[in-house]
Amino acid sequence: TGAICSLQRQMEIQESELRRIRSEKELLQKQLREREAQLQAVSDKFCSLTEKQRQEEVVVMMEEENRNFQQVVTEQEFQLAEQNKLISELQGTISQLKAEVVTTRLHLLNQKQAQKEIQRQVEVLQYTELQTRVALELISSKFERYRNKIIQATFSVEGSQDPQAELTDDEVLEAMQKIFNERTEFQQMLKNKGSK
């Protein structure tokens, strides 16, 4: 947004300069018209003189005026050419600034769209995280119930002593293994005695 404002300010400055130059151009054209009017007035003045006087005066005055007028015309044509060149340059600069404004706005629009897409992805991830937390809590709860049942079954065997403290998973496995081993030994002993 700052870049767009800066570009717009530059455009306004360039357009103001363009208006100033056009105004100067119009002034020069007005001066040319005034010179032409002066020449016409001189021409009208000599129309009232006698033919001979008129010819002499006209030759002298016209030569002088012609030189002056030619010099003015040359200077003003040069100024007009310079101003036309400057106008073309300013118009090119204005066009470039307008293109930069369009590009900057397009870039900002793309950034906003990308930001919206990122926000949407964040919301999806947050929702997925919430679902995962709920699922994890459910699994943890089921696992804890299953573990408690295993402990209860393991230590409810006749001859087992209830645990005095919180059991680790390794201690639970060790107790279960002990029960399995005792049952295996008991079954082997029964086989050896021939009992079913």
PDB file of C-alpha atoms in Angstrom:
ATOM      1  CA  THR A   1       0.000   0.000   0.000  1.00  0.00           C
ATOM      2  CA  GLY A   2       2.897   2.357   0.751  1.00  0.00           C
ATOM      3  CA  ALA A   3       4.441   1.542  -2.614  1.00  0.00           C
ATOM      4  CA  ILE A   4       1.142   2.290  -4.374  1.00  0.00           C
ATOM      5  CA  CYS A   5       0.795   5.651  -2.569  1.00  0.00           C
ATOM      6  CA  SER A   6       4.382   6.532  -3.490  1.00  0.00           C
ATOM      7  CA  LEU A   7       3.794   5.635  -7.127  1.00  0.00           C
ATOM      8  CA  GLN A   8       0.556   7.629  -7.200  1.00  0.00           C
ATOM      9  CA  ARG A   9       2.362  10.675  -5.739  1.00  0.00           C
ATOM     10  CA  GLN A  10       5.022  10.357  -8.414  1.00  0.00           C
ATOM     11  CA  MET A  11       2.289  10.150 -11.061  1.00  0.00           C
ATOM     12  CA  GLU A  12       0.617  13.283  -9.707  1.00  0.00           C
ATOM     13  CA  ILE A  13       3.963  15.156  -9.784  1.00  0.00           C
ATOM     14  CA  GLN A  14       4.651  14.032 -13.353  1.00  0.00           C
ATOM     15  CA  GLU A  15       1.121  14.957 -14.478  1.00  0.00           C
ATOM     16  CA  SER A  16       1.482  18.384 -12.839  1.00  0.00           C
ATOM     17  CA  GLU A  17       4.789  18.889 -14.694  1.00  0.00           C
ATOM     18  CA  LEU A  18       3.076  17.812 -17.907  1.00  0.00           C
ATOM     19  CA  ARG A  19       0.308  20.380 -17.389  1.00  0.00           C
ATOM     20  CA  ARG A  20       2.905  23.091 -16.719  1.00  0.00           C
ATOM     21  CA  ILE A  21       4.799  22.302 -19.922  1.00  0.00           C
ATOM     22  CA  ARG A  22       1.604  22.251 -21.975  1.00  0.00           C
ATOM     23  CA  SER A  23       0.721  25.639 -20.500  1.00  0.00           C
ATOM     24  CA  GLU A  24       4.142  26.987 -21.532  1.00  0.00           C
ATOM     25  CA  LYS A  25       3.643  25.534 -24.988  1.00  0.00           C
ATOM     26  CA  GLU A  26       0.298  27.325 -25.319  1.00  0.00           C
ATOM     27  CA  LEU A  27       2.001  30.564 -24.187  1.00  0.00           C
ATOM     28  CA  LEU A  28       4.679  30.188 -26.867  1.00  0.00           C
ATOM     29  CA  GLN A  29       2.033  29.547 -29.498  1.00  0.00           C
ATOM     30  CA  LYS A  30       0.197  32.668 -28.289  1.00  0.00           C
ATOM     31  CA  GLN A  31       3.407  34.700 -28.614  1.00  0.00           C
ATOM     32  CA  LEU A  32       3.833  33.433 -32.162  1.00  0.00           C
ATOM     33  CA  ARG A  33       0.319  34.575 -32.987  1.00  0.00           C
ATOM     34  CA  GLU A  34       1.050  37.989 -31.435  1.00  0.00           C
ATOM     35  CA  ARG A  35       4.180  38.303 -33.598  1.00  0.00           C
ATOM     36  CA  GLU A  36       2.133  37.502 -36.647  1.00  0.00           C
ATOM     37  CA  ALA A  37      -0.376  40.154 -35.617  1.00  0.00           C
ATOM     38  CA  GLN A  38       2.454  42.688 -35.208  1.00  0.00           C
ATOM     39  CA  LEU A  39       3.713  41.884 -38.679  1.00  0.00           C
ATOM     40  CA  GLN A  40       0.220  42.332 -40.034  1.00  0.00           C
ATOM     41  CA  ALA A  41      -0.031  45.713 -38.260  1.00  0.00           C
ATOM     42  CA  VAL A  42       3.295  46.841 -39.765  1.00  0.00           C
ATOM     43  CA  SER A  43       2.076  45.704 -43.132  1.00  0.00           C
ATOM     44  CA  ASP A  44      -1.161  47.665 -42.719  1.00  0.00           C
ATOM     45  CA  LYS A  45       0.806  50.751 -41.594  1.00  0.00           C
ATOM     46  CA  PHE A  46       2.840  50.882 -44.756  1.00  0.00           C
ATOM     47  CA  CYS A  47      -0.192  50.527 -46.945  1.00  0.00           C
ATOM     48  CA  SER A  48      -0.988  54.206 -46.273  1.00  0.00           C
ATOM     49  CA  LEU A  49       2.434  55.496 -47.479  1.00  0.00           C
ATOM     50  CA  THR A  50       3.259  56.461 -51.061  1.00  0.00           C
ATOM     51  CA  GLU A  51       4.364  53.695 -53.319  1.00  0.00           C
ATOM     52  CA  LYS A  52       8.032  54.715 -53.286  1.00  0.00           C
ATOM     53  CA  GLN A  53       8.157  55.371 -49.547  1.00  0.00           C
ATOM     54  CA  ARG A  54       6.247  52.259 -48.979  1.00  0.00           C
ATOM     55  CA  GLN A  55       8.687  50.188 -50.946  1.00  0.00           C
ATOM     56  CA  GLU A  56      11.730  51.661 -49.199  1.00  0.00           C
ATOM     57  CA  GLU A  57      10.278  51.487 -45.731  1.00  0.00           C
ATOM     58  CA  VAL A  58       8.837  48.092 -46.341  1.00  0.00           C
ATOM     59  CA  VAL A  59      12.144  46.714 -47.529  1.00  0.00           C
ATOM     60  CA  VAL A  60      14.022  48.074 -44.492  1.00  0.00           C
ATOM     61  CA  MET A  61      11.324  47.254 -41.955  1.00  0.00           C
ATOM     62  CA  MET A  62      10.518  43.883 -43.413  1.00  0.00           C
ATOM     63  CA  GLU A  63      14.141  42.863 -43.478  1.00  0.00           C
ATOM     64  CA  GLU A  64      14.555  43.904 -39.848  1.00  0.00           C
ATOM     65  CA  GLU A  65      11.287  42.376 -38.750  1.00  0.00           C
ATOM     66  CA  ASN A  66      11.975  39.299 -40.796  1.00  0.00           C
ATOM     67  CA  ARG A  67      15.312  38.804 -39.056  1.00  0.00           C
ATOM     68  CA  ASN A  68      13.779  39.360 -35.645  1.00  0.00           C
ATOM     69  CA  PHE A  69      10.809  37.202 -36.428  1.00  0.00           C
ATOM     70  CA  GLN A  70      12.979  34.433 -37.856  1.00  0.00           C
ATOM     71  CA  GLN A  71      15.106  34.458 -34.724  1.00  0.00           C
ATOM     72  CA  VAL A  72      12.026  34.324 -32.474  1.00  0.00           C
ATOM     73  CA  VAL A  73      10.499  31.573 -34.589  1.00  0.00           C
ATOM     74  CA  THR A  74      13.733  29.554 -34.430  1.00  0.00           C
ATOM     75  CA  GLU A  75      13.980  29.943 -30.661  1.00  0.00           C
ATOM     76  CA  GLN A  76      10.330  29.105 -30.087  1.00  0.00           C
ATOM     77  CA  GLU A  77      10.452  26.123 -32.443  1.00  0.00           C
ATOM     78  CA  PHE A  78      13.464  24.849 -30.503  1.00  0.00           C
ATOM     79  CA  GLN A  79      11.618  25.365 -27.213  1.00  0.00           C
ATOM     80  CA  LEU A  80       8.541  23.647 -28.588  1.00  0.00           C
ATOM     81  CA  ALA A  81      10.651  20.691 -29.760  1.00  0.00           C
ATOM     82  CA  GLU A  82      12.277  20.440 -26.324  1.00  0.00           C
ATOM     83  CA  GLN A  83       8.911  20.620 -24.601  1.00  0.00           C
ATOM     84  CA  ASN A  84       7.408  18.023 -26.936  1.00  0.00           C
ATOM     85  CA  LYS A  85      10.345  15.762 -26.141  1.00  0.00           C
ATOM     86  CA  LEU A  86       9.853  16.349 -22.409  1.00  0.00           C
ATOM     87  CA  ILE A  87       6.096  15.720 -22.764  1.00  0.00           C
ATOM     88  CA  SER A  88       6.836  12.387 -24.460  1.00  0.00           C
ATOM     89  CA  GLU A  89       9.267  11.453 -21.686  1.00  0.00           C
ATOM     90  CA  LEU A  90       6.758  12.418 -18.988  1.00  0.00           C
ATOM     91  CA  GLN A  91       3.998  10.456 -20.688  1.00  0.00           C
ATOM     92  CA  GLY A  92       6.343   7.452 -20.816  1.00  0.00           C
ATOM     93  CA  THR A  93       7.148   7.876 -17.132  1.00  0.00           C
ATOM     94  CA  ILE A  94       3.454   8.173 -16.250  1.00  0.00           C
ATOM     95  CA  SER A  95       2.673   5.021 -18.236  1.00  0.00           C
ATOM     96  CA  GLN A  96       5.469   3.193 -16.455  1.00  0.00           C
ATOM     97  CA  LEU A  97       4.230   4.384 -13.044  1.00  0.00           C
ATOM     98  CA  LYS A  98       0.690   3.270 -13.893  1.00  0.00           C
ATOM     99  CA  ALA A  99       2.030  -0.149 -14.890  1.00  0.00           C
ATOM    100  CA  GLU A 100       3.959  -0.347 -11.603  1.00  0.00           C
ATOM    101  CA  VAL A 101       0.798   0.555  -9.667  1.00  0.00           C
ATOM    102  CA  VAL A 102      -1.102  -2.230 -11.452  1.00  0.00           C
ATOM    103  CA  THR A 103       1.752  -4.683 -10.797  1.00  0.00           C
ATOM    104  CA  THR A 104       1.943  -3.702  -7.129  1.00  0.00           C
ATOM    105  CA  ARG A 105      -1.806  -4.063  -6.682  1.00  0.00           C
ATOM    106  CA  LEU A 106      -1.705  -7.468  -8.379  1.00  0.00           C
ATOM    107  CA  HIS A 107       1.154  -8.489  -6.096  1.00  0.00           C
ATOM    108  CA  LEU A 108      -0.834  -7.367  -3.031  1.00  0.00           C
ATOM    109  CA  LEU A 109      -3.875  -9.287  -4.270  1.00  0.00           C
ATOM    110  CA  ASN A 110      -1.748 -12.427  -4.713  1.00  0.00           C
ATOM    111  CA  GLN A 111      -0.324 -11.955  -1.222  1.00  0.00           C
ATOM    112  CA  LYS A 112      -3.831 -11.652   0.243  1.00  0.00           C
ATOM    113  CA  GLN A 113      -4.933 -14.797  -1.577  1.00  0.00           C
ATOM    114  CA  ALA A 114      -1.835 -16.656  -0.375  1.00  0.00           C
ATOM    115  CA  GLN A 115      -2.503 -15.433   3.169  1.00  0.00           C
ATOM    116  CA  LYS A 116      -6.102 -16.684   2.967  1.00  0.00           C
ATOM    117  CA  GLU A 117      -4.876 -20.069   1.725  1.00  0.00           C
ATOM    118  CA  ILE A 118      -2.340 -20.279   4.572  1.00  0.00           C
ATOM    119  CA  GLN A 119      -5.061 -19.338   7.072  1.00  0.00           C
ATOM    120  CA  ARG A 120      -7.304 -22.055   5.629  1.00  0.00           C
ATOM    121  CA  GLN A 121      -4.493 -24.613   5.943  1.00  0.00           C
ATOM    122  CA  VAL A 122      -3.850 -23.495   9.539  1.00  0.00           C
ATOM    123  CA  GLU A 123      -7.534 -24.002  10.356  1.00  0.00           C
ATOM    124  CA  VAL A 124      -7.451 -27.473   8.745  1.00  0.00           C
ATOM    125  CA  LEU A 125      -4.320 -28.355  10.751  1.00  0.00           C
ATOM    126  CA  GLN A 126      -5.891 -27.066  13.966  1.00  0.00           C
ATOM    127  CA  TYR A 127      -9.000 -29.161  13.322  1.00  0.00           C
ATOM    128  CA  THR A 128      -6.830 -32.221  12.528  1.00  0.00           C
ATOM    129  CA  GLU A 129      -4.817 -31.617  15.704  1.00  0.00           C
ATOM    130  CA  LEU A 130      -8.020 -31.436  17.729  1.00  0.00           C
ATOM    131  CA  GLN A 131      -9.264 -34.714  16.221  1.00  0.00           C
ATOM    132  CA  THR A 132      -5.880 -36.321  16.891  1.00  0.00           C
ATOM    133  CA  ARG A 133      -5.929 -35.154  20.530  1.00  0.00           C
ATOM    134  CA  VAL A 134      -9.424 -36.560  21.020  1.00  0.00           C
ATOM    135  CA  ALA A 135      -8.416 -39.863  19.416  1.00  0.00           C
ATOM    136  CA  LEU A 136      -5.232 -39.978  21.516  1.00  0.00           C
ATOM    137  CA  GLU A 137      -7.174 -39.365  24.716  1.00  0.00           C
ATOM    138  CA  LEU A 138      -9.617 -42.121  23.771  1.00  0.00           C
ATOM    139  CA  ILE A 139      -6.793 -44.569  23.000  1.00  0.00           C
ATOM    140  CA  SER A 140      -4.970 -43.593  26.191  1.00  0.00           C
ATOM    141  CA  SER A 141      -8.130 -44.161  28.208  1.00  0.00           C
ATOM    142  CA  LYS A 142      -8.721 -47.569  26.590  1.00  0.00           C
ATOM    143  CA  PHE A 143      -5.094 -48.537  27.113  1.00  0.00           C
ATOM    144  CA  GLU A 144      -5.230 -47.543  30.779  1.00  0.00           C
ATOM    145  CA  ARG A 145      -8.427 -49.596  31.320  1.00  0.00           C
ATOM    146  CA  TYR A 146      -6.847 -52.579  29.528  1.00  0.00           C
ATOM    147  CA  ARG A 147      -3.662 -52.239  31.613  1.00  0.00           C
ATOM    148  CA  ASN A 148      -5.688 -52.090  34.819  1.00  0.00           C
ATOM    149  CA  LYS A 149      -7.567 -55.243  33.817  1.00  0.00           C
ATOM    150  CA  ILE A 150      -4.265 -57.026  33.108  1.00  0.00           C
ATOM    151  CA  ILE A 151      -2.896 -55.975  36.506  1.00  0.00           C
ATOM    152  CA  GLN A 152      -6.114 -57.024  38.204  1.00  0.00           C
ATOM    153  CA  ALA A 153      -6.083 -60.414  36.480  1.00  0.00           C
ATOM    154  CA  THR A 154      -2.387 -60.940  37.147  1.00  0.00           C
ATOM    155  CA  PHE A 155      -2.532 -60.189  40.859  1.00  0.00           C
ATOM    156  CA  SER A 156      -5.863 -61.871  41.520  1.00  0.00           C
ATOM    157  CA  VAL A 157      -4.218 -65.287  41.101  1.00  0.00           C
ATOM    158  CA  GLU A 158      -4.145 -67.310  44.293  1.00  0.00           C
ATOM    159  CA  GLY A 159      -0.916 -66.792  46.130  1.00  0.00           C
ATOM    160  CA  SER A 160      -0.200 -63.406  44.545  1.00  0.00           C
ATOM    161  CA  GLN A 161       0.305 -60.354  46.689  1.00  0.00           C
ATOM    162  CA  ASP A 162      -1.310 -57.062  45.793  1.00  0.00           C
ATOM    163  CA  PRO A 163       1.205 -54.462  44.560  1.00  0.00           C
ATOM    164  CA  GLN A 164       2.239 -51.929  47.168  1.00  0.00           C
ATOM    165  CA  ALA A 165       3.015 -49.124  44.718  1.00  0.00           C
ATOM    166  CA  GLU A 166       2.425 -48.012  41.119  1.00  0.00           C
ATOM    167  CA  LEU A 167       3.657 -50.740  38.759  1.00  0.00           C
ATOM    168  CA  THR A 168       5.735 -50.196  35.695  1.00  0.00           C
ATOM    169  CA  ASP A 169       4.924 -51.994  32.459  1.00  0.00           C
ATOM    170  CA  ASP A 170       8.037 -54.169  32.915  1.00  0.00           C
ATOM    171  CA  GLU A 171       6.903 -55.219  36.400  1.00  0.00           C
ATOM    172  CA  VAL A 172       3.468 -56.164  35.061  1.00  0.00           C
ATOM    173  CA  LEU A 173       5.073 -58.232  32.273  1.00  0.00           C
ATOM    174  CA  GLU A 174       7.408 -59.900  34.768  1.00  0.00           C
ATOM    175  CA  ALA A 175       4.457 -60.871  36.991  1.00  0.00           C
ATOM    176  CA  MET A 176       2.527 -62.253  34.014  1.00  0.00           C
ATOM    177  CA  GLN A 177       5.597 -64.201  32.845  1.00  0.00           C
ATOM    178  CA  LYS A 178       5.939 -65.685  36.305  1.00  0.00           C
ATOM    179  CA  ILE A 179       2.320 -66.892  36.217  1.00  0.00           C
ATOM    180  CA  PHE A 180       2.818 -68.396  32.756  1.00  0.00           C
ATOM    181  CA  ASN A 181       5.983 -70.174  33.896  1.00  0.00           C
ATOM    182  CA  GLU A 182       4.280 -71.574  36.997  1.00  0.00           C
ATOM    183  CA  ARG A 183       1.358 -72.856  34.927  1.00  0.00           C
ATOM    184  CA  THR A 184       3.727 -74.403  32.421  1.00  0.00           C
ATOM    185  CA  GLU A 185       5.652 -76.137  35.217  1.00  0.00           C
ATOM    186  CA  PHE A 186       2.385 -77.322  36.798  1.00  0.00           C
ATOM    187  CA  GLN A 187       1.143 -78.741  33.480  1.00  0.00           C
ATOM    188  CA  GLN A 188       4.485 -80.523  32.961  1.00  0.00           C
ATOM    189  CA  MET A 189       4.320 -81.967  36.451  1.00  0.00           C
ATOM    190  CA  LEU A 190       0.793 -83.273  35.813  1.00  0.00           C
ATOM    191  CA  LYS A 191       1.927 -84.885  32.571  1.00  0.00           C
ATOM    192  CA  ASN A 192       4.772 -86.554  34.330  1.00  0.00           C
ATOM    193  CA  LYS A 193       2.300 -88.060  36.847  1.00  0.00           C
ATOM    194  CA  GLY A 194       0.063 -89.257  34.030  1.00  0.00           C
ATOM    195  CA  SER A 195      -2.879 -87.023  34.932  1.00  0.00           C
ATOM    196  CA  LYS A 196      -5.037 -85.316  32.374  1.00  0.00           C
TER     197      LYS A 196
END
